[in-house]
N, CA, C and O atoms as a MOPAC input file, in Angstrom:
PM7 MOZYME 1SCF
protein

 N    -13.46100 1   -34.31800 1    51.20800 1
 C    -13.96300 1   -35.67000 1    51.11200 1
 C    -14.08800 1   -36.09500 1    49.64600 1
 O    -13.81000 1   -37.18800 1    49.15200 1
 N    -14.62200 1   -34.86300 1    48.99400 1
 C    -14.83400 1   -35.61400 1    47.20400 1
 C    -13.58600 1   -35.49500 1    46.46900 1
 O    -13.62900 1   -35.99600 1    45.34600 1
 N    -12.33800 1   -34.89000 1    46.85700 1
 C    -11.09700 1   -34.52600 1    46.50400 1
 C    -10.49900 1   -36.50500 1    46.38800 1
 O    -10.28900 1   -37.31600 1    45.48600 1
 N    -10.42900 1   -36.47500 1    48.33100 1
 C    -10.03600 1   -37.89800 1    48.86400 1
 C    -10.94500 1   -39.28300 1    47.95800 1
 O    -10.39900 1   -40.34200 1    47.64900 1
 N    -11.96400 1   -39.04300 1    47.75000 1
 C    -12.92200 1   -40.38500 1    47.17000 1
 C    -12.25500 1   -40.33700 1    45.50900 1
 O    -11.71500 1   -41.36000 1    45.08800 1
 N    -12.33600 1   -39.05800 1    44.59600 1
 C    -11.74400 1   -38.99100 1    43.93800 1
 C    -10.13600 1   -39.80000 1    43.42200 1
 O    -10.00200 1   -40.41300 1    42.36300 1
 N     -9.10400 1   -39.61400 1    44.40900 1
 C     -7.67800 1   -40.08700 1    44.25600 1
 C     -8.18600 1   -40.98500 1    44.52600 1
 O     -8.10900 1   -41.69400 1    43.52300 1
 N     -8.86900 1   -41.65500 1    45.49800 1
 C     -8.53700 1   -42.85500 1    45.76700 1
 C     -9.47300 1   -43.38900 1    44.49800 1
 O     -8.82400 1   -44.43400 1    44.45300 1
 N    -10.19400 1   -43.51900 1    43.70300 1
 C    -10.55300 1   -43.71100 1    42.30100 1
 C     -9.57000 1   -44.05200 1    41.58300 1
 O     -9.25300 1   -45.19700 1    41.26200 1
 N     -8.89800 1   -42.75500 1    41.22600 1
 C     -7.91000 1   -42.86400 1    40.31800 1
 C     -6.79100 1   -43.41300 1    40.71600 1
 O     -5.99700 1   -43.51400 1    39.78100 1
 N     -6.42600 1   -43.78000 1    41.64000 1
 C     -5.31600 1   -44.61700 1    42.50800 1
 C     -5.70700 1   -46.45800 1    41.79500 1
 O     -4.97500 1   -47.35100 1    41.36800 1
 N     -7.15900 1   -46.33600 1    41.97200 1
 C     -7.18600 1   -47.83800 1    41.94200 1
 C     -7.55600 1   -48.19800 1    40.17800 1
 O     -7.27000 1   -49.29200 1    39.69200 1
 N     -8.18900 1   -47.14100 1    39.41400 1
 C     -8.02200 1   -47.07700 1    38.08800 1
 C     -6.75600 1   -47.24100 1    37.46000 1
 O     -6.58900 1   -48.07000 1    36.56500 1
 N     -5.87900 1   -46.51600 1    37.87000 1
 C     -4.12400 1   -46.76300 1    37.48700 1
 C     -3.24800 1   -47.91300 1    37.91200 1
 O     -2.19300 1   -48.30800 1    37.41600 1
 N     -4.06900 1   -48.44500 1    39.15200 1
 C     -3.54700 1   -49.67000 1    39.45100 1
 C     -3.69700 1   -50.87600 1    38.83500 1
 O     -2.79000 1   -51.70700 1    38.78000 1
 N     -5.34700 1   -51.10800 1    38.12200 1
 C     -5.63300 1   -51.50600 1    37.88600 1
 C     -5.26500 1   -51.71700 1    36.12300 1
 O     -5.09300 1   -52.68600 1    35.38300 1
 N     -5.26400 1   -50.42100 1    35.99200 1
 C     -4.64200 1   -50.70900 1    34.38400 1
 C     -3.40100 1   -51.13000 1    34.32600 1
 O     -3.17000 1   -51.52800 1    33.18400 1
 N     -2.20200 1   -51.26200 1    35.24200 1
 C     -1.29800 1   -51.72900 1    35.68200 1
 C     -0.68500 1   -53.25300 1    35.85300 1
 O      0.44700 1   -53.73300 1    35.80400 1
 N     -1.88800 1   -53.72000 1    36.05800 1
 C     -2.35200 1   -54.92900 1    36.39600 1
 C     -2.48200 1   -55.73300 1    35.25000 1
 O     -2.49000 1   -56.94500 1    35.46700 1
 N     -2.57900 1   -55.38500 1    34.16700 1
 C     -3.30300 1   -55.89800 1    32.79200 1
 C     -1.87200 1   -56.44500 1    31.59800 1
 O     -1.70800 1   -57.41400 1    30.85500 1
 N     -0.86900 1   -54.92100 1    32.03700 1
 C      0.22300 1   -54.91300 1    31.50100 1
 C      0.99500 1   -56.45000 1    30.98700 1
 O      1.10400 1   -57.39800 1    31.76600 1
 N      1.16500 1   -56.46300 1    30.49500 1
 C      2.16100 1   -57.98700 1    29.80400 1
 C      3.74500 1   -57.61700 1    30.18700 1
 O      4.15600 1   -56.56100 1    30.66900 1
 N      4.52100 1   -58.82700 1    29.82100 1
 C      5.70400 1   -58.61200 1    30.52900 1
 C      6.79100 1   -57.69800 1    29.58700 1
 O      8.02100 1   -57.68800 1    29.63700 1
 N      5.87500 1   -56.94500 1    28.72000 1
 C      6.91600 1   -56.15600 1    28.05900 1
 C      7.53700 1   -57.04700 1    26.74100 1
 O      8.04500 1   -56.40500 1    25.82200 1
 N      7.49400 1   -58.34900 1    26.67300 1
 C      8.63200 1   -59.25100 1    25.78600 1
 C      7.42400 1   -59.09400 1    24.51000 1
 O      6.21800 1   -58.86100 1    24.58000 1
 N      8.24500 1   -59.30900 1    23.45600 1
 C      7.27500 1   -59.41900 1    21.90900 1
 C      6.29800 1   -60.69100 1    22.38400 1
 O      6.54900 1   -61.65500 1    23.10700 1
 N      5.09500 1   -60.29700 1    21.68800 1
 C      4.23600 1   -61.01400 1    21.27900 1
 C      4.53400 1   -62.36600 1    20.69200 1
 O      5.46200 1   -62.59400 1    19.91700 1
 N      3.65000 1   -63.25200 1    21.13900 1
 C      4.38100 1   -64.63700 1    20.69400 1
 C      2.81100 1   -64.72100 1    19.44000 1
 O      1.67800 1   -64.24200 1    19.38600 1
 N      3.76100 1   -65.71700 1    18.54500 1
 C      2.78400 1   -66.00500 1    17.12500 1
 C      1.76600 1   -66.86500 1    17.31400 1
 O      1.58400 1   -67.93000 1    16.72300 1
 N      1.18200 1   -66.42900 1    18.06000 1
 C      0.23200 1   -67.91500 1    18.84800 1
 C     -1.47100 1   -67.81400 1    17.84300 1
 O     -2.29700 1   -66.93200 1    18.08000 1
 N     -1.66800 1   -68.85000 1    16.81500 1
 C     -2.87400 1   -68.80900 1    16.05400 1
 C     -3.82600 1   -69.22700 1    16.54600 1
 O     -3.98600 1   -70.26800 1    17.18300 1
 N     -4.63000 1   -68.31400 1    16.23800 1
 C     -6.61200 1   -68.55500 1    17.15000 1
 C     -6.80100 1   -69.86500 1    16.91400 1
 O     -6.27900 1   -70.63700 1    16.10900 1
 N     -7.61400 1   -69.99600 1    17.72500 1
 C     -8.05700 1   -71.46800 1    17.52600 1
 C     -8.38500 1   -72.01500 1    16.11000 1
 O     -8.30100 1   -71.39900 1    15.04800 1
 N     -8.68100 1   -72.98500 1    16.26400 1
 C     -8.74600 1   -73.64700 1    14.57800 1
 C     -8.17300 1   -73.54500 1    13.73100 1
 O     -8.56300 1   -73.68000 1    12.57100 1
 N     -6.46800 1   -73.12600 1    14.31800 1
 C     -5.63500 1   -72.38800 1    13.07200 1
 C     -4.67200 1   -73.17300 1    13.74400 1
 O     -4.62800 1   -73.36200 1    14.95900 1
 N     -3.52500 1   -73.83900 1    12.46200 1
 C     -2.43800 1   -74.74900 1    12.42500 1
 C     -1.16900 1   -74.10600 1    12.07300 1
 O     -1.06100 1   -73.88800 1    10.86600 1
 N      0.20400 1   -73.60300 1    13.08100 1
 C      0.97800 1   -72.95800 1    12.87500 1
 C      2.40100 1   -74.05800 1    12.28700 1
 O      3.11400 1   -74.99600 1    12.64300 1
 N      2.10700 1   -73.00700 1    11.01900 1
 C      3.79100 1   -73.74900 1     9.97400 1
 C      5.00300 1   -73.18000 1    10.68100 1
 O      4.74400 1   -72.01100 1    10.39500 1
 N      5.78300 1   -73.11700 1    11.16800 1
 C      7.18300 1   -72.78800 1    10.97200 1
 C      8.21000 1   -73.52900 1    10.32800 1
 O      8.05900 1   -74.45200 1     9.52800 1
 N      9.46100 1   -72.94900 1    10.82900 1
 C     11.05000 1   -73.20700 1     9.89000 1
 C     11.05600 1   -75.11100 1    10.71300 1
 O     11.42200 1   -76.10900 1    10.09400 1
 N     10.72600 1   -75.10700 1    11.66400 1
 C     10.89500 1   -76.20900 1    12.42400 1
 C      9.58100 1   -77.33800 1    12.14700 1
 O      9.42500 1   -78.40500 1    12.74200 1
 N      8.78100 1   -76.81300 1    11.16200 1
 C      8.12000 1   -77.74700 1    10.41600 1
 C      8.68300 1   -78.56000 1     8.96400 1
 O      8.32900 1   -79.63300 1     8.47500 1
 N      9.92700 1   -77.33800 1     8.42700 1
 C     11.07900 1   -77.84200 1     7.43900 1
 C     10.86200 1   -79.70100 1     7.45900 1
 O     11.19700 1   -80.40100 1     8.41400 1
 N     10.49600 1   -80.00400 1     6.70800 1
 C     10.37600 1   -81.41600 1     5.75100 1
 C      9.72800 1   -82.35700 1     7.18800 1
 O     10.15600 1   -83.41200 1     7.65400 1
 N      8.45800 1   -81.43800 1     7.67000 1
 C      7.79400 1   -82.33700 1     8.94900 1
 C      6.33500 1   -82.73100 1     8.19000 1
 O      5.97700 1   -81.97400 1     7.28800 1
 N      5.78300 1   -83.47900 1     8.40700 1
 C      4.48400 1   -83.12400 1     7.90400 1
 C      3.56800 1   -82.36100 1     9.09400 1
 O      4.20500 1   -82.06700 1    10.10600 1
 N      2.17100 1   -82.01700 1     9.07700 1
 C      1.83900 1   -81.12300 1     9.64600 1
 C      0.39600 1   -81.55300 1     9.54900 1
 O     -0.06500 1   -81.60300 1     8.40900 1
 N     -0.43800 1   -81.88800 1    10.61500 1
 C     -2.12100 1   -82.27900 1    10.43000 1
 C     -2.86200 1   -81.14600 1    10.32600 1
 O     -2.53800 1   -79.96200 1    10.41900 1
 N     -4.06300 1   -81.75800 1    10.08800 1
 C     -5.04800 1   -80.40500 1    10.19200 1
 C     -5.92200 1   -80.84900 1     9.83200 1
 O     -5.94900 1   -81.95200 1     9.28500 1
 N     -7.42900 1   -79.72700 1    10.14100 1
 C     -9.12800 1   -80.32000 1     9.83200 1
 C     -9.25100 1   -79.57300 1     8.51900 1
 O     -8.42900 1   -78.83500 1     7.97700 1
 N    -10.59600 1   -79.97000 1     8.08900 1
 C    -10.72000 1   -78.72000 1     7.23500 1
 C    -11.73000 1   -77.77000 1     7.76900 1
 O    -12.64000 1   -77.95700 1     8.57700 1
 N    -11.32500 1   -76.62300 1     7.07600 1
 C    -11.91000 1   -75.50000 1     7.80900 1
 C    -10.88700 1   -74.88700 1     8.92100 1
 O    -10.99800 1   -73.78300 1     9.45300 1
 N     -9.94600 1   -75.77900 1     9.13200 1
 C     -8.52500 1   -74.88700 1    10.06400 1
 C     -8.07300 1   -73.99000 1     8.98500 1
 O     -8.16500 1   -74.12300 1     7.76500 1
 N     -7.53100 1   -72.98600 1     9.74700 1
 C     -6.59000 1   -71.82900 1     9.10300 1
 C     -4.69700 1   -72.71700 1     9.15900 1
 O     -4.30500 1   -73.35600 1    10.13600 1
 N     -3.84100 1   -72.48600 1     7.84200 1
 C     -2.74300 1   -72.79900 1     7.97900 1
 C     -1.49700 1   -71.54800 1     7.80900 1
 O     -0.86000 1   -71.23900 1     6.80200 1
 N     -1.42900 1   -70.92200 1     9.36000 1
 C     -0.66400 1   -70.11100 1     9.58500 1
 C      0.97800 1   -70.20300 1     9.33900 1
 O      1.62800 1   -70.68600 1    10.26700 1
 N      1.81500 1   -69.69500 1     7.93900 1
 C      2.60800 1   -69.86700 1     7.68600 1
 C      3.52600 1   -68.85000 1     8.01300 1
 O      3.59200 1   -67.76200 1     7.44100 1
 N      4.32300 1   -69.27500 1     9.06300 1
 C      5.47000 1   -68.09300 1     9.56200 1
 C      6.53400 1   -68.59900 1    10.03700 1
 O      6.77500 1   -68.90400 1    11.20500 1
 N      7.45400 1   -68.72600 1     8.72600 1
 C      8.53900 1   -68.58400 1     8.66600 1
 C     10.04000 1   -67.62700 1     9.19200 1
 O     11.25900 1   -67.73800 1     9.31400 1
 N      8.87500 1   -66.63600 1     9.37700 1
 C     10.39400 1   -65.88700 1    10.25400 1
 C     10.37500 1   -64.36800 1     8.97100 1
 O      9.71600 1   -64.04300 1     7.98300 1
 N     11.69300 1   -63.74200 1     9.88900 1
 C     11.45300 1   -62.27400 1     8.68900 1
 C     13.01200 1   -62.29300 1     8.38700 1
 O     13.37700 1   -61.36300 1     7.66800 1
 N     14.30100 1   -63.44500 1     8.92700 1
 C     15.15200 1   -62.84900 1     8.50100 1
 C     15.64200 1   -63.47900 1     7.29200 1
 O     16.80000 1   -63.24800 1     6.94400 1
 N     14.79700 1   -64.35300 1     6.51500 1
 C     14.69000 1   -64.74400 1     5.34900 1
 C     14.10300 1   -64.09100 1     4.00100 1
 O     12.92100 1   -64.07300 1     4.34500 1
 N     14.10300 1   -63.74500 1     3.18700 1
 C     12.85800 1   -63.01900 1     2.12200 1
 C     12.51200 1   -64.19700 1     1.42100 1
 O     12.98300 1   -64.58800 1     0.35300 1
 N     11.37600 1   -64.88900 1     2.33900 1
 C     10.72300 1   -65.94200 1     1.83800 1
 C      9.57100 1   -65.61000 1     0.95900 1
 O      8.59900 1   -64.92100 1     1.27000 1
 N      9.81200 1   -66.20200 1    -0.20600 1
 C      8.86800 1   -66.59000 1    -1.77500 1
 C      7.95500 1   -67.60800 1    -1.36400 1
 O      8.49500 1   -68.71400 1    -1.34600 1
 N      6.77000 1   -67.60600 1    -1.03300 1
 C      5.79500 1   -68.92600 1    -1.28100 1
 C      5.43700 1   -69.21200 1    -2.52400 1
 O      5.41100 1   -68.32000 1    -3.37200 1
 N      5.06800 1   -70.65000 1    -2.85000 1
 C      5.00400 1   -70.83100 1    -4.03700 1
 C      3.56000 1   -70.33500 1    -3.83400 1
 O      3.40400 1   -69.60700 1    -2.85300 1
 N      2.53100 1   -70.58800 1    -4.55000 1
 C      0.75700 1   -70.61300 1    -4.13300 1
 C      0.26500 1   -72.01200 1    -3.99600 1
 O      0.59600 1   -72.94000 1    -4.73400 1
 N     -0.55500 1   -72.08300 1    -2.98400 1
 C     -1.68000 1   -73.43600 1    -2.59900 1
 C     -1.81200 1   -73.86200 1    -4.14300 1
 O     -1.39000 1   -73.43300 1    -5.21700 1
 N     -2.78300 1   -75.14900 1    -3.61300 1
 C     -2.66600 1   -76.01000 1    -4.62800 1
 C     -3.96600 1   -75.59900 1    -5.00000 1
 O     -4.16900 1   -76.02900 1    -6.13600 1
 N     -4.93800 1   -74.97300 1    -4.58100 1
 C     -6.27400 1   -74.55200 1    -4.83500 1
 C     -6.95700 1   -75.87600 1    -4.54700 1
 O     -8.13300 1   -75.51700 1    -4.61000 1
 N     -6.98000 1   -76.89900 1    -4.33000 1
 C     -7.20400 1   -77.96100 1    -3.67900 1
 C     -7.78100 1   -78.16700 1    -2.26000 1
 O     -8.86400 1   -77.88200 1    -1.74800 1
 N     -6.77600 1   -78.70300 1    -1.86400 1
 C     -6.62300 1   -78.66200 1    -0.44600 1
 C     -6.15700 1   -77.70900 1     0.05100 1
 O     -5.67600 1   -78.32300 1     1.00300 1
 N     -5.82600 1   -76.53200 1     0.26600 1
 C     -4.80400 1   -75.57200 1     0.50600 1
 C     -5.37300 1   -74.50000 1    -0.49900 1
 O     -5.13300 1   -74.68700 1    -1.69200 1
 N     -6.13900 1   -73.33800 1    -0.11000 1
 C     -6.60000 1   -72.33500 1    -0.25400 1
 C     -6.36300 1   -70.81100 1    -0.30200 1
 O     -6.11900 1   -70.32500 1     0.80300 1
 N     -6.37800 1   -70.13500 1    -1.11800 1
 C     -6.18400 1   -68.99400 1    -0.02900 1
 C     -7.41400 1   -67.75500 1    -0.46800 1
 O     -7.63700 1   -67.07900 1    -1.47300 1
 N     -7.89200 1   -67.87000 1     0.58300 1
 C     -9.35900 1   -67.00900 1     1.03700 1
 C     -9.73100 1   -66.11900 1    -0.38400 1
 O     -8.89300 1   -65.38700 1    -0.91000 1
 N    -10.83000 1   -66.26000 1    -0.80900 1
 C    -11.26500 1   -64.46800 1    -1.51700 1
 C    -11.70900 1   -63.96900 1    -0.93300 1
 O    -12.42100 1   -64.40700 1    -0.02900 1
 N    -11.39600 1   -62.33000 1    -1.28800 1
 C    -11.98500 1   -61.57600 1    -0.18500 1
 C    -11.57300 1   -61.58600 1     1.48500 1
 O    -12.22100 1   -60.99300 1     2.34800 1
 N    -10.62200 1   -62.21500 1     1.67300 1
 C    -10.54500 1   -62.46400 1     2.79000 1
 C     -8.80800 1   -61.32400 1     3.25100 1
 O     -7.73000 1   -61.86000 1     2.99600 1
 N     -8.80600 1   -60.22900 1     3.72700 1
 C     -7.67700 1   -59.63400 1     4.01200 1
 C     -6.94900 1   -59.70100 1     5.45100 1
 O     -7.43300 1   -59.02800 1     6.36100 1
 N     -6.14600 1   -60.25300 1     5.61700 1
 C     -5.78500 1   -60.60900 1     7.28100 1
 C     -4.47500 1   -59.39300 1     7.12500 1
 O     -3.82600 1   -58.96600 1     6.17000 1
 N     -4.49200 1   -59.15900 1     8.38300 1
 C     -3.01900 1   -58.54800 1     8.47300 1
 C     -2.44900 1   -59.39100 1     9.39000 1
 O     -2.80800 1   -59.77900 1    10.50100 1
 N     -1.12500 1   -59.67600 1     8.44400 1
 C     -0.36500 1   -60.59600 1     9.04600 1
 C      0.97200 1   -60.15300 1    10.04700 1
 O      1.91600 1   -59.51400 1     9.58100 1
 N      0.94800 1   -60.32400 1    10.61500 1
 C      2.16500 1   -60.53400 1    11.36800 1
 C      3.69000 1   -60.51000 1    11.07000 1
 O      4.13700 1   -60.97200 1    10.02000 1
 N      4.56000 1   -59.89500 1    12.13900 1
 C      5.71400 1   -59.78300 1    11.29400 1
 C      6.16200 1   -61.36900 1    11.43100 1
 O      5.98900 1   -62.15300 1    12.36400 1
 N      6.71500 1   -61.51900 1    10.32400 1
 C      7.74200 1   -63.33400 1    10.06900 1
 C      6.17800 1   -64.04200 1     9.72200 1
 O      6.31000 1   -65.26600 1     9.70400 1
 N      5.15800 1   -63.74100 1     9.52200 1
 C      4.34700 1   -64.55300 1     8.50500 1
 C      3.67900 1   -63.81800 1     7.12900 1
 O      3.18700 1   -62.76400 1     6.72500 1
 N      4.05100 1   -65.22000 1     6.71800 1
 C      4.16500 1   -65.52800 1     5.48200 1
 C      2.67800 1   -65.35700 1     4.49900 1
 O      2.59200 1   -64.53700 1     3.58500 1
 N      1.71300 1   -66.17900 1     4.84600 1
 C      0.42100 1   -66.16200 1     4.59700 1
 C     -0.18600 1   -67.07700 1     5.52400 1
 O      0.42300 1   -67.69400 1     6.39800 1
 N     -1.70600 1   -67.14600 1     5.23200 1
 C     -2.62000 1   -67.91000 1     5.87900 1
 C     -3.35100 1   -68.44000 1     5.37600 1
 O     -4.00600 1   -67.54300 1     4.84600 1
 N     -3.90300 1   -69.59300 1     5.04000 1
 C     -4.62200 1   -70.23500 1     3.75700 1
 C     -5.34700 1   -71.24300 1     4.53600 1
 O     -5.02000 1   -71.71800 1     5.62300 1
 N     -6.47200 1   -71.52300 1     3.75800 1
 C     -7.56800 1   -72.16900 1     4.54800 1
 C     -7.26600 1   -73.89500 1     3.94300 1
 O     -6.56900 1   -74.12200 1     2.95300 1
 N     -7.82400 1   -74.78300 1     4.62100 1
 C     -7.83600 1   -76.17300 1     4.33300 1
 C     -9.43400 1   -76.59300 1     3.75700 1
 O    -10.41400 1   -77.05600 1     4.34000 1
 N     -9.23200 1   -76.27000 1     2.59700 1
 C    -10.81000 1   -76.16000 1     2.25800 1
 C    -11.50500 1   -77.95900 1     1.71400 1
 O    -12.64700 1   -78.16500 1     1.30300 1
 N    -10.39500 1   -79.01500 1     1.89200 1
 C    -11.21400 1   -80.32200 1     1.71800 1
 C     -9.64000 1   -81.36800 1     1.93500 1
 O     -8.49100 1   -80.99200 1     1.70700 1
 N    -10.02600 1   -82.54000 1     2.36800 1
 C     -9.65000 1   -83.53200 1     2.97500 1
 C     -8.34300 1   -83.63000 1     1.54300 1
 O     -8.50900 1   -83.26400 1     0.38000 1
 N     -7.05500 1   -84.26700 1     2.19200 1
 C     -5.95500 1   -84.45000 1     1.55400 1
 C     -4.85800 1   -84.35700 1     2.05400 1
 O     -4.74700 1   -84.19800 1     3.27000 1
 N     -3.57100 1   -84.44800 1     1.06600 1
 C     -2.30000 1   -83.81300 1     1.55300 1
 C     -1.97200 1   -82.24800 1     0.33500 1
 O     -2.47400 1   -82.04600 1    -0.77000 1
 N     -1.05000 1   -81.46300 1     1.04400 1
 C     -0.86000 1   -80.60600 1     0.10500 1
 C      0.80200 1   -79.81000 1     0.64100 1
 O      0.95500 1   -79.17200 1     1.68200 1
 N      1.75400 1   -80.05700 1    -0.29000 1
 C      2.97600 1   -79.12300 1     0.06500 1
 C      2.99700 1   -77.99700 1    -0.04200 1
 O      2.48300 1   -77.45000 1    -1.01800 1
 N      3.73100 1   -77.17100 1     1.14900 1
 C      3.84000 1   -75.81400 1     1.58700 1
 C      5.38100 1   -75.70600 1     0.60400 1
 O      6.41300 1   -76.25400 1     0.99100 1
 N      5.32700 1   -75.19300 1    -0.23100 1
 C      7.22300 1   -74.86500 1    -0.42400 1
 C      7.49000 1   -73.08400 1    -0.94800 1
 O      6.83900 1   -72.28100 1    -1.61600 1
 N      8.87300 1   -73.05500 1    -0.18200 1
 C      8.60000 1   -71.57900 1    -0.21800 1
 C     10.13200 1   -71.65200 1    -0.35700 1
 O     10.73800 1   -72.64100 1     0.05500 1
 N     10.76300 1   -70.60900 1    -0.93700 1
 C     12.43400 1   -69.94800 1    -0.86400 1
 C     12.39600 1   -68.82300 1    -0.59900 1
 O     11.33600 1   -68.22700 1    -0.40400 1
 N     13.76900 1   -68.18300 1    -0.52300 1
 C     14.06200 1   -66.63700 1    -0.44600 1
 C     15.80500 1   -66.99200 1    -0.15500 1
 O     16.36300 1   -68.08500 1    -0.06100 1
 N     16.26500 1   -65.84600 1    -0.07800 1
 C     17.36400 1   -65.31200 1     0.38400 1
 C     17.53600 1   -64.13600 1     1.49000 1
 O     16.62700 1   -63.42300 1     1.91500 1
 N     18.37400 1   -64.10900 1     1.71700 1
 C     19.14900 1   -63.24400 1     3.19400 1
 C     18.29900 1   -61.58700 1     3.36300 1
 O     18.65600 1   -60.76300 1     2.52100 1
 N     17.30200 1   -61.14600 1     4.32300 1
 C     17.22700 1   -60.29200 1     4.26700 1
 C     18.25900 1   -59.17600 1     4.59000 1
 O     17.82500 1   -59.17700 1     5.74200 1
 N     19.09600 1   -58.35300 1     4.62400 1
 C     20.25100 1   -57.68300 1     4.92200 1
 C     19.51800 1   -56.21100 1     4.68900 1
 O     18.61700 1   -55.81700 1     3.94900 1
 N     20.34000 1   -55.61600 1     5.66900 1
 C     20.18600 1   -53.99200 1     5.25500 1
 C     20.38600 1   -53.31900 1     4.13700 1
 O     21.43100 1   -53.69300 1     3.60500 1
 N     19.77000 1   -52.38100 1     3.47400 1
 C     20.22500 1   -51.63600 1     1.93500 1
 C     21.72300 1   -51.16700 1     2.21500 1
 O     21.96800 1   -50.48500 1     3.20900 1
 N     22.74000 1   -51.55500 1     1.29800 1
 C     24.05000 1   -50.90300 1     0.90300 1
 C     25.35500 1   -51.79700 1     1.88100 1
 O     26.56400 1   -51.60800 1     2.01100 1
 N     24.11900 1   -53.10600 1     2.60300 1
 C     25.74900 1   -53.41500 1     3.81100 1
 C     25.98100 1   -55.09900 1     2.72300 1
 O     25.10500 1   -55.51400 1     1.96300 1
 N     26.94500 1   -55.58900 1     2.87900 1
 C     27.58800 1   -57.11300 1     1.94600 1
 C     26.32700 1   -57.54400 1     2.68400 1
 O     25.80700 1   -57.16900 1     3.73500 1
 N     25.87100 1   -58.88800 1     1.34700 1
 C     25.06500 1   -59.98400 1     2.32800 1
 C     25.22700 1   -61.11500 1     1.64700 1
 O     25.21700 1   -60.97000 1     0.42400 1
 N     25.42900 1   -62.60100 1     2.20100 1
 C     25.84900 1   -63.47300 1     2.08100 1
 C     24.70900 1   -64.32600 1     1.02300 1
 O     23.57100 1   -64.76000 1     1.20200 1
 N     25.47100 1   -64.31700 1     0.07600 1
 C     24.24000 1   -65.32300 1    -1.32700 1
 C     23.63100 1   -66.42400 1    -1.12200 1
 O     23.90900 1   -67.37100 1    -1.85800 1
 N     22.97900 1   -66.53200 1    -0.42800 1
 C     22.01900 1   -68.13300 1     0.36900 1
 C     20.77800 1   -68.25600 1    -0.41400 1
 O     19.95300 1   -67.53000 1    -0.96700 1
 N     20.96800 1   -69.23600 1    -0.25600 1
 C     19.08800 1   -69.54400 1    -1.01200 1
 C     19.01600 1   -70.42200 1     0.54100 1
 O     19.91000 1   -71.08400 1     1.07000 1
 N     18.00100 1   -70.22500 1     0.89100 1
 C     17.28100 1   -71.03000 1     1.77100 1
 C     15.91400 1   -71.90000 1     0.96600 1
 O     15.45300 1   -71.44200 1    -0.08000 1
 N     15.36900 1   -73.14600 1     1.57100 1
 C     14.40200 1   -73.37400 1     0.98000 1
 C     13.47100 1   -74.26600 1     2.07400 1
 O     14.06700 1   -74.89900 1     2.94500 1
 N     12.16800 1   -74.29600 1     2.01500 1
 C     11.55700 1   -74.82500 1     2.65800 1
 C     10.71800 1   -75.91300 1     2.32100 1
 O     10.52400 1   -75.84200 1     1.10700 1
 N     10.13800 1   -76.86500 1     2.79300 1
 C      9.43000 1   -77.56800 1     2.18800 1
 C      8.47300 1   -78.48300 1     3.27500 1
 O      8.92200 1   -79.47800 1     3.84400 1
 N      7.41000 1   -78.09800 1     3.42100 1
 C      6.32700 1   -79.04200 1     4.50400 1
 C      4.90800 1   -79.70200 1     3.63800 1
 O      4.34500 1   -79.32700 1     2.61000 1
 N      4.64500 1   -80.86000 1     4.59000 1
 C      3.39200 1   -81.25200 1     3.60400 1
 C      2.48400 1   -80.90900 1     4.90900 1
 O      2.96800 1   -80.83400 1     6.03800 1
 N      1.05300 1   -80.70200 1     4.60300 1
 C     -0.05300 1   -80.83300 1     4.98800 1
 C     -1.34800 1   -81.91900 1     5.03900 1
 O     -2.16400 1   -81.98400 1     4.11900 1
 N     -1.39600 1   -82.53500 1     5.92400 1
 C     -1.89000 1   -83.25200 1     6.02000 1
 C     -3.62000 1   -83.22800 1     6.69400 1
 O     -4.01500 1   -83.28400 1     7.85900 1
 N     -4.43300 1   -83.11200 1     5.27600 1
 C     -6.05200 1   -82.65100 1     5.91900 1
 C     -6.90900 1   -83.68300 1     6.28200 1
 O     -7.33500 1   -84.52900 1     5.49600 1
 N     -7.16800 1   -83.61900 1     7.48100 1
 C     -8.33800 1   -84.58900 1     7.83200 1
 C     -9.69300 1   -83.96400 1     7.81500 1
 O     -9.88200 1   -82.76500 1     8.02200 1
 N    -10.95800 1   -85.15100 1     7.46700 1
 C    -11.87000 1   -84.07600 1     7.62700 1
 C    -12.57800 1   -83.83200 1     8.66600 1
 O    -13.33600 1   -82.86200 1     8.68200 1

């Protein structure tokens, strides 16, 4: 009987953790609340936001994107503050007072060590737009 009550425990423990599972596919870049996500498809968009939102910049990884730095203005980026970011983002910078402020960033082709890679400059460029 305590053998049987047992499995059937662990039957519904394993099922149950089973249950929880995700569909296996990568993680999508989805920013916590109060946080405003930049991408490539923000390229010359403008982009709103409060202050006190986080401005999640993720551009992607198959670029070796250069950010320039915030304007220290409107567009922040935290002291003391260490996030681990995500693969294909860039940084995260706070909207610390009412304004506009441009995101601009470059890079070139990430490619494997020792294989040809094609000489591109890519470049980006978004404004931010802070409400308060």
């Amino acid at each position: 009987m305590k053998a049987r009550l047992l499995a059937v425990a662990f039957a519904t423990i394993v099922a149950a953790c089973g249950s929880v599972a995700g569909s296996g596919g990568p993680p999508s870049p989805t920013p916590p609340p109060g946080s405003v996500m930049v991408t490539k498809a923000s390229n010359q968009q403008t982009v709103t936001a409060h202050v006190g939102d986080h401005i999640q910049i993720a551009l992607g990884d198959d670029i070796n994107w250069q950010l320039e730095p915030p304007d220290g203005v409107v567009l922040v980026q935290e002291a003391n503050r260490n996030y681990l970011l995500v693969r294909g983002t860039q940084a995260i910078w706070l909207a610390q007072s009412a304004g506009r402020s441009t995101i601009k960033a470059s890079g070139g082709m990430n490619c494997p060590s020792g294989s040809l890679c094609p000489m591109l400059l890519a470049v980006f460029t978004a404004t931010v737009e802070v409400s308060p």
